[in-house]
Coordinates of C-alpha atoms in Angstrom, one line a residue:
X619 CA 0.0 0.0 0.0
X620 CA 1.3 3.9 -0.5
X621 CA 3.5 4.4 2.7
X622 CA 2.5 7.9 3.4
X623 CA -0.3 9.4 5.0
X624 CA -2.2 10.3 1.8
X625 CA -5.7 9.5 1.4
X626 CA -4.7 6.8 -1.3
X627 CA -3.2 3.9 -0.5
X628 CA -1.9 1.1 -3.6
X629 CA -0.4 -1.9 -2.6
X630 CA 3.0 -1.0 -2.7
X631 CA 5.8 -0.5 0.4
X632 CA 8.9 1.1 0.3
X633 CA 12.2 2.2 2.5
X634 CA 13.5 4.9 2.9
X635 CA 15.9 5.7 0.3
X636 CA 18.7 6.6 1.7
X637 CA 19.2 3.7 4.0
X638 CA 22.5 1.5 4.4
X639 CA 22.6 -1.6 2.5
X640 CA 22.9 -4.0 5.3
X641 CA 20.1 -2.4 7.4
X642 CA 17.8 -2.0 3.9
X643 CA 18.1 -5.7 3.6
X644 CA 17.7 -6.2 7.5
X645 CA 13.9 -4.2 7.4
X646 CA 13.0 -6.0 4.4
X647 CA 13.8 -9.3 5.4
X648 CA 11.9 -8.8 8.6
X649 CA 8.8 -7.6 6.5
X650 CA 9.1 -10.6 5.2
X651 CA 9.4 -12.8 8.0
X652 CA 6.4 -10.3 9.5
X653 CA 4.1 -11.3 6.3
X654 CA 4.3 -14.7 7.0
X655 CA 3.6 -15.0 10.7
X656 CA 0.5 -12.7 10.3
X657 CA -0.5 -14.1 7.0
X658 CA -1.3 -10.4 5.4
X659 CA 0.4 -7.7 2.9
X660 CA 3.7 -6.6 3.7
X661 CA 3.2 -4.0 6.0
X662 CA 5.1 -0.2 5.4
X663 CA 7.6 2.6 6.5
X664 CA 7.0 5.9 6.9
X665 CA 8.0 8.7 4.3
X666 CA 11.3 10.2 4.7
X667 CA 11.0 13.9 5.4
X668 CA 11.8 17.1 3.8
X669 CA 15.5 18.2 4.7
X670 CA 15.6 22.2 5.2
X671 CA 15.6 24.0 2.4
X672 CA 18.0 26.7 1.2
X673 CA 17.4 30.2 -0.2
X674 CA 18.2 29.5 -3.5
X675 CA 15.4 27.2 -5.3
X676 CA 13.6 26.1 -8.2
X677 CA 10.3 25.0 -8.7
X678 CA 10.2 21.4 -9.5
X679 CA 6.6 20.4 -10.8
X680 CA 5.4 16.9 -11.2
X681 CA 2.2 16.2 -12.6
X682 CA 1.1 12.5 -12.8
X683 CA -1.2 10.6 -14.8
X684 CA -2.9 7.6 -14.6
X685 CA -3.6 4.8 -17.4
X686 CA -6.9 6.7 -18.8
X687 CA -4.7 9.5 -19.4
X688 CA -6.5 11.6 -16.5
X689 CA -5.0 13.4 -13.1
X690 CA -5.0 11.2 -10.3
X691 CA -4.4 11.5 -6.8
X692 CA -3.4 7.5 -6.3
X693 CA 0.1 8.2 -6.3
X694 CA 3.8 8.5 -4.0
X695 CA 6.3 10.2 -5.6
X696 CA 9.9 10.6 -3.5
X697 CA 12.6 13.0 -5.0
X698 CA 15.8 12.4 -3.3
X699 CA 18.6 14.9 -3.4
X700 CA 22.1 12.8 -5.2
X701 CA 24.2 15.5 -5.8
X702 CA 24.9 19.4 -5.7
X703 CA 23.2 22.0 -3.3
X704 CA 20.6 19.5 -3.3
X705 CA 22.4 16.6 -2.1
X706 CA 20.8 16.1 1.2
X707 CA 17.4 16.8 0.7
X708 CA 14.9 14.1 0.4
X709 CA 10.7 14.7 -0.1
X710 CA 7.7 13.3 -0.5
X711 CA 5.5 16.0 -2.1
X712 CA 1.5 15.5 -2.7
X713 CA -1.6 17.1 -4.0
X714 CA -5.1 15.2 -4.1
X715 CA -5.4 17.2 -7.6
X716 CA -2.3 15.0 -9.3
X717 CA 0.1 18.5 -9.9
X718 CA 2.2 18.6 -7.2
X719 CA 5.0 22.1 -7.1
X720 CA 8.3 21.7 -4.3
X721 CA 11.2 24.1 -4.5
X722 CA 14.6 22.7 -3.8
X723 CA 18.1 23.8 -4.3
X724 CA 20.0 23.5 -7.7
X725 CA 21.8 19.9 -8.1
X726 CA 20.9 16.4 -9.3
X727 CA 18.1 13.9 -8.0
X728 CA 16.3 10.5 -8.3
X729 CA 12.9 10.6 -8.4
X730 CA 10.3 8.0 -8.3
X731 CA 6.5 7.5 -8.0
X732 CA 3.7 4.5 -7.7
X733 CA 1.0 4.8 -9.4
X734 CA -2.4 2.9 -8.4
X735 CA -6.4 2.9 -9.4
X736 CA -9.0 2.3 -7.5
X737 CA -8.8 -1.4 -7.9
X738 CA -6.1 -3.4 -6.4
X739 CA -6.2 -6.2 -8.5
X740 CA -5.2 -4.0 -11.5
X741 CA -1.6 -3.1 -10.1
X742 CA 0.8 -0.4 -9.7
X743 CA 3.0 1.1 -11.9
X744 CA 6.6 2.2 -10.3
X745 CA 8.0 5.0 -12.4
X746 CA 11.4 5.6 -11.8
X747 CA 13.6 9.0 -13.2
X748 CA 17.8 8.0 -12.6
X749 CA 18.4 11.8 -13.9
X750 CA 16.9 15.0 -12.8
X751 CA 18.9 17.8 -13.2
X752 CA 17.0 20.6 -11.5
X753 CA 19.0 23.8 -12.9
X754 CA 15.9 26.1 -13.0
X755 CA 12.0 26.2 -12.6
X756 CA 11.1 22.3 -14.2
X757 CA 7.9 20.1 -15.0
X758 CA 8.0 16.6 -15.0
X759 CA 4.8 14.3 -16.2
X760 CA 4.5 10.4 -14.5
X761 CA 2.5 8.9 -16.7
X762 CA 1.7 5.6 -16.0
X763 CA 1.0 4.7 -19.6
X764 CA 4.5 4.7 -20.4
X765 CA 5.0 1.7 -18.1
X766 CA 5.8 -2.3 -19.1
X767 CA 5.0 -5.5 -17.2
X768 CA 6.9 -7.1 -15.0
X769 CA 6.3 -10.9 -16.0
X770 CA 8.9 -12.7 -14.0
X771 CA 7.4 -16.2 -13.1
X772 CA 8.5 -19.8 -12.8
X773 CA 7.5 -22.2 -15.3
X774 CA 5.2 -23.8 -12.4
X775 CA 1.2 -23.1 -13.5
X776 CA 0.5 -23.9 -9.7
X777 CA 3.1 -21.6 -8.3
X778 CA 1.4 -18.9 -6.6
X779 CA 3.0 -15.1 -6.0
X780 CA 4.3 -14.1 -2.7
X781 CA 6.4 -10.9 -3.3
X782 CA 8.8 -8.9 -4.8
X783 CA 10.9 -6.0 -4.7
X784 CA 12.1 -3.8 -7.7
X785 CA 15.3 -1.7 -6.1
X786 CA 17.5 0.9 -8.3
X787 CA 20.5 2.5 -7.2
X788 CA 21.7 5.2 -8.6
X789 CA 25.6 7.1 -8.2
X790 CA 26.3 10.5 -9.6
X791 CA 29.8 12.1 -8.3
X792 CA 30.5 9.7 -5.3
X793 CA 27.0 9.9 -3.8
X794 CA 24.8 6.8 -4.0
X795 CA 21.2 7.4 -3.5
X796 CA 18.2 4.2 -4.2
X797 CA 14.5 4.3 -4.7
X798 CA 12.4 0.8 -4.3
X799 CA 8.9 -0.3 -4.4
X800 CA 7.6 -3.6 -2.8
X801 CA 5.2 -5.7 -4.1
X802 CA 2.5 -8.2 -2.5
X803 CA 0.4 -10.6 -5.3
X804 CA -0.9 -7.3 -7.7
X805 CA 0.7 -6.5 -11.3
X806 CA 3.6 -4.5 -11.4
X807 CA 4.3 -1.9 -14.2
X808 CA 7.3 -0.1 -14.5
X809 CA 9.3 2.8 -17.0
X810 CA 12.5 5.0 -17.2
X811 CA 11.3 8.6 -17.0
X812 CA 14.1 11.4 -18.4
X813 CA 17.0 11.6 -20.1
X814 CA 19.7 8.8 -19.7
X815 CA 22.1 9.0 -17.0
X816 CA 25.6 8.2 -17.0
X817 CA 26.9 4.8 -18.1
X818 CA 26.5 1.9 -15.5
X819 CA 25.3 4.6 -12.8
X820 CA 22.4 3.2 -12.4
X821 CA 22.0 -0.4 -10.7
X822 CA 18.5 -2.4 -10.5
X823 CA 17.5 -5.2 -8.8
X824 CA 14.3 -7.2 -9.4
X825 CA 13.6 -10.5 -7.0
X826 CA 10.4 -12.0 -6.9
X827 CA 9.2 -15.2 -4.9
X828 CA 6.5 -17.7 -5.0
X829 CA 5.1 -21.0 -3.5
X830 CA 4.4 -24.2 -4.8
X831 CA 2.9 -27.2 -4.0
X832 CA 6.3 -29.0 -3.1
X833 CA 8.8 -26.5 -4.3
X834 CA 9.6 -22.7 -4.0
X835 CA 10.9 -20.4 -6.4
X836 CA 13.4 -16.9 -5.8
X837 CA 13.8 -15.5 -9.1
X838 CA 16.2 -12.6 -9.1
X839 CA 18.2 -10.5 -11.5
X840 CA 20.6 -7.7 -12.0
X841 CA 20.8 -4.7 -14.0
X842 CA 23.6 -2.2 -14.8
X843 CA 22.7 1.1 -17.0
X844 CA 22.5 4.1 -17.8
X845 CA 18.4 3.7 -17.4
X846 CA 15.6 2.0 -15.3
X847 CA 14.0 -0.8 -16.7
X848 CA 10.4 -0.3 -18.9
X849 CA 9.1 -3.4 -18.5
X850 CA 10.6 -7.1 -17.6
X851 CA 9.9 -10.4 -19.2
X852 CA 11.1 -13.7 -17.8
X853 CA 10.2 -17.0 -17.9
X854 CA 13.1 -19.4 -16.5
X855 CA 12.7 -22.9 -17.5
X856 CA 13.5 -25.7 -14.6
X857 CA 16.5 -26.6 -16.1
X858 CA 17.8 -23.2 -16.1
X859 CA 17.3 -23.2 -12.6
X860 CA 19.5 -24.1 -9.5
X861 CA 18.0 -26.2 -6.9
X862 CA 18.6 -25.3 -2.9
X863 CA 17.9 -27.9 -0.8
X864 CA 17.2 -27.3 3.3
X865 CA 17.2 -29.9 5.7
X866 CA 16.1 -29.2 9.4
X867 CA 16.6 -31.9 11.7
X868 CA 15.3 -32.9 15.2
X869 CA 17.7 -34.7 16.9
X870 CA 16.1 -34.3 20.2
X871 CA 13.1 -35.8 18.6
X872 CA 10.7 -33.6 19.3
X873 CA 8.9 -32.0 16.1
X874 CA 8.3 -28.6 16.2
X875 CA 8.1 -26.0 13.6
X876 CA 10.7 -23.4 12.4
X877 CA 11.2 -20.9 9.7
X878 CA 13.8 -21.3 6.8
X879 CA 14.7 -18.4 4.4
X880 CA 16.5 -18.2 1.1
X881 CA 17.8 -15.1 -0.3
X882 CA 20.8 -13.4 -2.5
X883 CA 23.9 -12.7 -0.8
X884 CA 24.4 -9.3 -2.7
X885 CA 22.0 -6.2 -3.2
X886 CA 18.9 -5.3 -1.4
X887 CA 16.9 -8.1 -1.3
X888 CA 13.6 -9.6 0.8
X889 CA 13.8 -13.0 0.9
X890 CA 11.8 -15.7 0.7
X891 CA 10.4 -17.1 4.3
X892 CA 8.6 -20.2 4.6
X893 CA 7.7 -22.0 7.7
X894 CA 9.1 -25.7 7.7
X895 CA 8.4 -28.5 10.3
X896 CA 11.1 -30.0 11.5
X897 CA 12.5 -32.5 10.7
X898 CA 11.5 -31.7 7.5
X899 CA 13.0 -30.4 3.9
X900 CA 12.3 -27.7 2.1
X901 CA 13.2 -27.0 -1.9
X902 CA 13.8 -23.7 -3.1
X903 CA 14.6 -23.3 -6.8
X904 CA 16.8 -19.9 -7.5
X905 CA 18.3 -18.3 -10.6
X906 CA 22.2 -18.4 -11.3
X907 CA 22.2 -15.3 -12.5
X908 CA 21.6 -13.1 -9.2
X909 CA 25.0 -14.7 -7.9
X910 CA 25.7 -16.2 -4.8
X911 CA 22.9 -17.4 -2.2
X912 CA 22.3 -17.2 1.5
X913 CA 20.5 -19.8 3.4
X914 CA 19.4 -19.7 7.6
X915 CA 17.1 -22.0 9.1
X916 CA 15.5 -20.4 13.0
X917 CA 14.2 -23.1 14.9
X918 CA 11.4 -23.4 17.5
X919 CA 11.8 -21.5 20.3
X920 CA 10.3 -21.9 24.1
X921 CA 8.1 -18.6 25.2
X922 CA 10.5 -15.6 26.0
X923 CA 13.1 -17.0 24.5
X924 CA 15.2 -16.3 21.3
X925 CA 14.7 -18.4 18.0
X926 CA 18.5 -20.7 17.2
X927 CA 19.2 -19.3 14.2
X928 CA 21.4 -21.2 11.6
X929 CA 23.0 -19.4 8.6
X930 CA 24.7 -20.7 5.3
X931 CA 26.1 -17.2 3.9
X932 CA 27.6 -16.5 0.5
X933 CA 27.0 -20.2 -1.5
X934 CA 28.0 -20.5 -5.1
X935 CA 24.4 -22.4 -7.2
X936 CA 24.8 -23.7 -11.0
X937 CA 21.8 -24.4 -13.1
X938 CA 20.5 -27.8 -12.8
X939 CA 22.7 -29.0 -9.6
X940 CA 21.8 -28.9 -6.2
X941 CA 23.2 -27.9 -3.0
X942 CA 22.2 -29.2 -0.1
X943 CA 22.4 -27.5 3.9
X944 CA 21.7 -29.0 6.9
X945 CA 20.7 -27.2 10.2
X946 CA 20.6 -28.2 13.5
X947 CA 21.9 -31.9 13.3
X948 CA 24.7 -33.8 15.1
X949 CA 27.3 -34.0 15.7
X950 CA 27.4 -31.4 17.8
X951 CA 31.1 -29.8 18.3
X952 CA 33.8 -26.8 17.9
X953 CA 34.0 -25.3 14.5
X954 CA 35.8 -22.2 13.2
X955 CA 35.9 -20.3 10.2
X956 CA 37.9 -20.6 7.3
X957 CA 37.3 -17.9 5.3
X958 CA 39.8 -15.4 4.7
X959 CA 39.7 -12.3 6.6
X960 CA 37.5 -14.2 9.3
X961 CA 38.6 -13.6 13.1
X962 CA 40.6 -16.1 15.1
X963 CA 39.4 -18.5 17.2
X964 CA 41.5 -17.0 20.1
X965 CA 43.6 -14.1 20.2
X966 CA 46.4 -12.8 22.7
X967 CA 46.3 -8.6 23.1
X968 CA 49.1 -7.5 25.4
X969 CA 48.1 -9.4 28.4
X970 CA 44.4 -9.7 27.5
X971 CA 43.3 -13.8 26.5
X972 CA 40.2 -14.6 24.8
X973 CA 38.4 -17.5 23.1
X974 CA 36.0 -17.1 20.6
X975 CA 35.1 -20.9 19.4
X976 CA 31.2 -22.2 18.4
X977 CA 31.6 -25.1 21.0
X978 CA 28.2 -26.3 19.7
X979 CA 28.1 -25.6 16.2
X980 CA 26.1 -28.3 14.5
X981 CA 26.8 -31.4 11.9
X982 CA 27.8 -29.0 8.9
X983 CA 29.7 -26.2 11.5
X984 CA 27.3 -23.5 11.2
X985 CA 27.0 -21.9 14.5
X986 CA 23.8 -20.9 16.8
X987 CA 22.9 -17.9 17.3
X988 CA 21.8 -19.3 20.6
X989 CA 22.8 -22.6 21.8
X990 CA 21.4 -24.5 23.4
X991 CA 22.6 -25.9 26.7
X992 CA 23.3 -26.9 30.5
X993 CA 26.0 -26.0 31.2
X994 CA 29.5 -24.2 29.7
X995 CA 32.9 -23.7 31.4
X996 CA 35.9 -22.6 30.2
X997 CA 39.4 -22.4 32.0
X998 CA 42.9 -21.1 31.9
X999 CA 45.9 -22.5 33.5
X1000 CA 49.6 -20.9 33.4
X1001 CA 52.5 -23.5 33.9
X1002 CA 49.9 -26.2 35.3
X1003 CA 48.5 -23.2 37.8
X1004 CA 44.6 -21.9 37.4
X1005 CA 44.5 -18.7 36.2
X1006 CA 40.7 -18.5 36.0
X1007 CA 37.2 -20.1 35.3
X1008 CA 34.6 -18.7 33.1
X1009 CA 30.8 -19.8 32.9
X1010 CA 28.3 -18.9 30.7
X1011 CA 28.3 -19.0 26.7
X1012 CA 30.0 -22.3 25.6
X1013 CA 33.0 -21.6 24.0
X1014 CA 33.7 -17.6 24.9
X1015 CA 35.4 -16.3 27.9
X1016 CA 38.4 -13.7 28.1
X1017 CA 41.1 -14.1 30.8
X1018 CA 43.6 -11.7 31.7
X1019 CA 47.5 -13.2 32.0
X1020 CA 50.9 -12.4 33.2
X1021 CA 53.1 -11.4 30.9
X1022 CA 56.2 -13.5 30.7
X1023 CA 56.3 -16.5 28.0
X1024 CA 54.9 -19.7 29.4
X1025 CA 52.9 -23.1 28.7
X1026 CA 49.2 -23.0 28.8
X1027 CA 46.2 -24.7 28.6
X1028 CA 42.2 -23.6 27.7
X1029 CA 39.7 -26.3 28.2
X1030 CA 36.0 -24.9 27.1
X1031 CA 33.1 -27.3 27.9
X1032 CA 29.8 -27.3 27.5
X1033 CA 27.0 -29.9 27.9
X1034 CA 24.4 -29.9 25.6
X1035 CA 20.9 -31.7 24.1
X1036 CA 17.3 -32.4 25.3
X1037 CA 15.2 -35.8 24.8
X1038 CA 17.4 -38.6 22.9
X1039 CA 19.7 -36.3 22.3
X1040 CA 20.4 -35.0 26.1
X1041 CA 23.7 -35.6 27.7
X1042 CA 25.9 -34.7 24.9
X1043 CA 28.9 -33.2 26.5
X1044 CA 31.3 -31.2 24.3
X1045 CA 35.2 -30.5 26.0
X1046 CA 37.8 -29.1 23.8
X1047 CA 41.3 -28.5 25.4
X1048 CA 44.0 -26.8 23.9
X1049 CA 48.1 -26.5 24.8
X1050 CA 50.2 -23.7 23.6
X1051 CA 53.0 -21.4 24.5
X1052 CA 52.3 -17.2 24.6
X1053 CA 53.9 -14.4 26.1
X1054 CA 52.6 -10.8 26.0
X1055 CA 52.0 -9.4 22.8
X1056 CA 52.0 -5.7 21.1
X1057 CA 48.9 -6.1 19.7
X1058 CA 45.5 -8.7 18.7
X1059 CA 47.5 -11.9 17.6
X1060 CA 46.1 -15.3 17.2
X1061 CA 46.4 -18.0 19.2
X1062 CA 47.4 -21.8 17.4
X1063 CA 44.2 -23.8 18.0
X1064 CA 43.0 -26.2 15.9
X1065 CA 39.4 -28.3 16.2
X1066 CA 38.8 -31.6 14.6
X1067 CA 35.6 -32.3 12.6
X1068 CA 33.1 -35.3 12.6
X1069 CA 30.7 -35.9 9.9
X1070 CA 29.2 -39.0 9.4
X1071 CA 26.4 -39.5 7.7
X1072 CA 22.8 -39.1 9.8
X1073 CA 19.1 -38.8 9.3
X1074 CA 17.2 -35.9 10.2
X1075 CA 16.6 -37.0 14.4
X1076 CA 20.5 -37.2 14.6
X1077 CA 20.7 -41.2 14.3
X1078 CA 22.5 -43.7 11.9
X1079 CA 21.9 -47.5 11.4
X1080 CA 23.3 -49.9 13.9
X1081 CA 25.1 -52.4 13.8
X1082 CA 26.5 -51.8 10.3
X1083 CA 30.0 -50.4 9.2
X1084 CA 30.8 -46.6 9.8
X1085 CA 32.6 -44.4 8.1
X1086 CA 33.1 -41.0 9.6
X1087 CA 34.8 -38.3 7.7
X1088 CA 37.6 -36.1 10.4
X1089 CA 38.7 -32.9 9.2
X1090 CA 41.6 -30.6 10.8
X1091 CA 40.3 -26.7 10.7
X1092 CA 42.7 -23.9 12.4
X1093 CA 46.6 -23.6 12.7
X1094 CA 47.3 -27.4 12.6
X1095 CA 45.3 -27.0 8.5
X1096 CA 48.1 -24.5 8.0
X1097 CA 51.2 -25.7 9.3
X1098 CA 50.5 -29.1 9.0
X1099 CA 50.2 -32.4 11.6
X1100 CA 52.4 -34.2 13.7
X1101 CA 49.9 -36.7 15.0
X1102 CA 46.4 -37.0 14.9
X1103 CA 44.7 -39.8 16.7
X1104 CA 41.0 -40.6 16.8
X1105 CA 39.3 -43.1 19.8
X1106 CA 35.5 -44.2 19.5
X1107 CA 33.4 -45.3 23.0
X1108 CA 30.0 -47.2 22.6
X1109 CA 29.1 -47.2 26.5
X1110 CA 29.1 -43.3 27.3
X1111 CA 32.6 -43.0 27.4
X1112 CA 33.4 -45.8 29.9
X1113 CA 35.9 -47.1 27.3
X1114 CA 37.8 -46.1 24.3
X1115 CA 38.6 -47.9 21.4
X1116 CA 41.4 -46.5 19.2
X1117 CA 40.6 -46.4 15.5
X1118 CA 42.9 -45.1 12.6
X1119 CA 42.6 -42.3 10.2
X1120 CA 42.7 -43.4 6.6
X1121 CA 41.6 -41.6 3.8
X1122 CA 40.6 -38.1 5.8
X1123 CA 38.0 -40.6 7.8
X1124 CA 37.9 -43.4 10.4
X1125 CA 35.7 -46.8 10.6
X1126 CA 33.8 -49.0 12.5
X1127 CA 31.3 -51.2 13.0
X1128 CA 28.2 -49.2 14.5
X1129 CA 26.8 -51.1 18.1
X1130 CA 23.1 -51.9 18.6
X1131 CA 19.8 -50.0 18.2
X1132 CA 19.5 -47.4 20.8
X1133 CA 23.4 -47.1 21.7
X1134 CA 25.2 -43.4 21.7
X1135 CA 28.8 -43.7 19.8
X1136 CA 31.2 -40.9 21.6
X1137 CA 34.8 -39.8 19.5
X1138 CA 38.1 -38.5 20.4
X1139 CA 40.3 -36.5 19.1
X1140 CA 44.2 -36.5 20.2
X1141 CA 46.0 -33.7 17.6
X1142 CA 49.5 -32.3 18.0
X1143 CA 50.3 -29.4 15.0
X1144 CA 53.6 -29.2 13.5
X1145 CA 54.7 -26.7 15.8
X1146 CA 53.9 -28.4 18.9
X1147 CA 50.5 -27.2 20.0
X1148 CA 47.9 -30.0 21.3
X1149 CA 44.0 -30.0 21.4
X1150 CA 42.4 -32.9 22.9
X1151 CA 38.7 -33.4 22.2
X1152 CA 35.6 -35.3 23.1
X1153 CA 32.5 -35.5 21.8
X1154 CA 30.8 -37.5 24.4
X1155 CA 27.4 -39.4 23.2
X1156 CA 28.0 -37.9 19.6
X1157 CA 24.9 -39.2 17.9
X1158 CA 22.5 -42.6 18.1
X1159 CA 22.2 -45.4 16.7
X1160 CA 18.6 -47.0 15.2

């Protein structure tokens, strides 16, 4: 519907214009997530106002007209100030008669207006004008019969609309300034008003999503010009589509319902957000050409407290594959990041110690955003002496040492699991050598990674041979191993039995239905550092 507080309202929302990227894409994504728990339209922000004007001004005009060719009144036009005098101002003007008069300063703007009729069901056209160059007294006509469909929908006759969002961009002299108009189920009609801007200054983004019977659709794609679009014609054909595949498991084995969400890593965006029961899969079918992909699964949450949120960020999809993410399975343990840039897992800062590790991230290594648990402790001892103890969020503490060079060791535990599942205890426990530092440096830890393969309540087949995968993450992937040894338990960690590492995995035979299996980790790095972790009652057996 029209955002501002004019008597007509179309079916349109919109953000301000000026927002950052990252907290654009945060409001829309939770206008999505909003839509779905109440089951309406999405709902919308209020206009930006008028910046104060200076002395110096034009007239600016804008008259608009509607597809009959007559005035109307069902309209939102924003003019946002890009560059110039100009360059901060940003309004909304409006007359019930359709001819609308502002006076701003001299400089370059965006402006943009939806148009709507008196019936919903005949859409709104979003008119968008990447140049105006306001250098004396100026009339500008939005005319929505200028305007094009947008006809972007999946080759899936049941497939039903959700929404959509049609974003452009615009940069003129180091200023970036964006116009965007959100769409519910009604038609959308759009057209370039003005001259043409400058080559590839002007950016647009078009993402629309829908639900079928079995499988969704996010169909996105980008523009660079010197030009919005008029009109927007596609029709993707399955097999030019990528297939994203989200598992949420249950391995305390209670069902429950979550929410999983699919959306483009890059560019405004709103996302597609689809409640799914867990355990349960959902399909989401997405097109290549809107880049890489974003996945995160929240599960069920108790009253007053916060959904666990799961996130796969930044996946590369390819036109008839799929890619598969699990959230929320076992086996349960540390995991850090290995992308570049990304922060250590522990860092020394003059005398300052602090571990930052996802003690409980799940099977795949993505980390809650709030895990949960019974219990967490982490220490630090200095020379075999207890510097301190930490309780609280598994895997983070900060400790404060003294600064000569000396041996330590940092033990985080945390116990974690309800139902089946309850009584899985995480410890990870790390040696290494530091001294104070001039600055943030990282610490050596390593983790060590168990994947084997597990159905959706957290269980594999018993009594069958195993294979588990082991990988090495942290400093011991970078300078190399020494020794890594791997022990299995089958009676809750009563007893160990040592297995070898062949091939990246280790193997067994699995014991009877309704057993836990437990694993070890022994690792020594190339440079001397140790970690020694257990993964006590890791998963189930069936």
């Amino acid at each position: 519907m029209n955002v501002s507080s004019t008597p007509h309202e179309p079916t349109t929302g919109k953000t301000p214009a000026t927002a950052g990227r990252a907290g654009r894409r945060t409001v829309l994504r939770s206008l999505a997530l909003a839509a779905v728990l109440a089951g309406t339209t999405l709902p919308a922000l209020p206009p930006a106002t008028a910046a104060e004007h200076t002395p110096e001004t034009y007239t600016l005009t804008i008259r608009h007209v509607d597809r009959t060719g007559a005035a109307t009144g069902g309209y939102l036009t924003h003019v946002t100030g890009i560059s110039g005098p100009g360059a901060a101002e940003e309004v909304a003007p409006y007359d019930a008669t359709g001819t609308v008069t502002v006076r701003l300063p001299q400089g370059r703007y965006l402006l943009d207006s939806t148009l709507s009729g008196a019936d919903p069901a005949a859409g709104t056209d979003w008119i968008v004008q990447p140049r105006l160059d306001l250098n004396g007294d100026t009339t500008v006509t939005v005319d929505a019969r200028t305007t094009a469909p947008v006809d972007v929908r999946p080759a899936d006759p049941g497939a039903r609309p959700l929404n959509g969002l049609g974003f452009v961009e615009v940069t003129h002299e180091g200023r970036t300034r964006s116009a965007n108009v959100v769409t519910a189920r009604e038609a959308l009609r759009v057209a370039h008003l003005g001259p043409a801007a400058e080559p590839g200054s002007v950016r647009e983004w078009f993402d629309t999503y829908w639900s079928g019977e079995s499988t969704d659709y996010a169909l996105g794609y980008t523009f660079t010009s010197d030009r919005a679009l008029t009109g927007l014609v596609r029709h993707p054909a399955p097999e030019d589509l990528a297939t994203v595949r989200i598992r949420a498991a249950a391995p305390d084995g209670a069902p429950a319902t979550g929410f999983v969400s699919v959306q483009p890593s890059a560019g405004p965006t709103i996302g597609l957000v689809r409640p799914l029961r867990q355990p349960g899969t959902a399909t989401v079918l997405v097109t290549p050409e809107r880049g890489r992909w974003d996945a995160e699964y929240s599960g069920p949450a108790a009253p007053e407290s916060p959904p666990n949120r799961y996130t796969a960020g930044g996946f590369a999809v390819r036109a008839g594959a799929t890619t598969t993410h699990t959230f929320g399975n076992a086996v349960f343990g540390p995991a850090l990041d290995n992308t570049p840039g990304a922060r250590p897992a522990g860092t020394r800062d003059g005398d300052a110690l602090a571990l930052d590790v996802p003690l409980l991230a799940d099977g795949e290594g993505h980390a809650p955003s709030a895990p949960r648990f019974h219990g967490a402790t982490t220490t630090l001892h200095r020379d075999g002496v207890l510097i301190g103890t930490r309780h609280g969020d598994p895997g983070r503490a900060r400790f404060t040492a003294p600064p000569g060079r000396a041996a330590y060791r940092l033990t985080a535990t945390a116990t974690h699991g309800d139902g089946p599942a309850a009584g899985g205890r995480v410890t990870a426990s790390w040696t290494f050598v530091s001294a104070r530092t001039s600055g943030p440096t990282g610490l050596p830890l390593s983790t060590v990674r168990f994947t084997p393969a597990l159905d959706l309540d957290g269980t594999a087949p018993a009594g069958t041979p195993v294979r588990v995968p082991v990988t090495v993450q942290g400093a011991a992937a970078g300078t190399g191993v020494r020794s890594l040894t791997v022990s299995v338990s089958t009676d809750d960690g009563v007893t160990w039995t040592r297995v070898p590492v062949l091939d990246g995995a280790v193997g067994f035979r699995a014991p009877a239905p309704g057993r836990t299996v437990s694993l070890r980790a022994e690792l020594t790095d190339a440079d001397g550092n140790t970690l020694t972790q257990t993964q006590r009652n890791a998963y189930r057996t069936r």
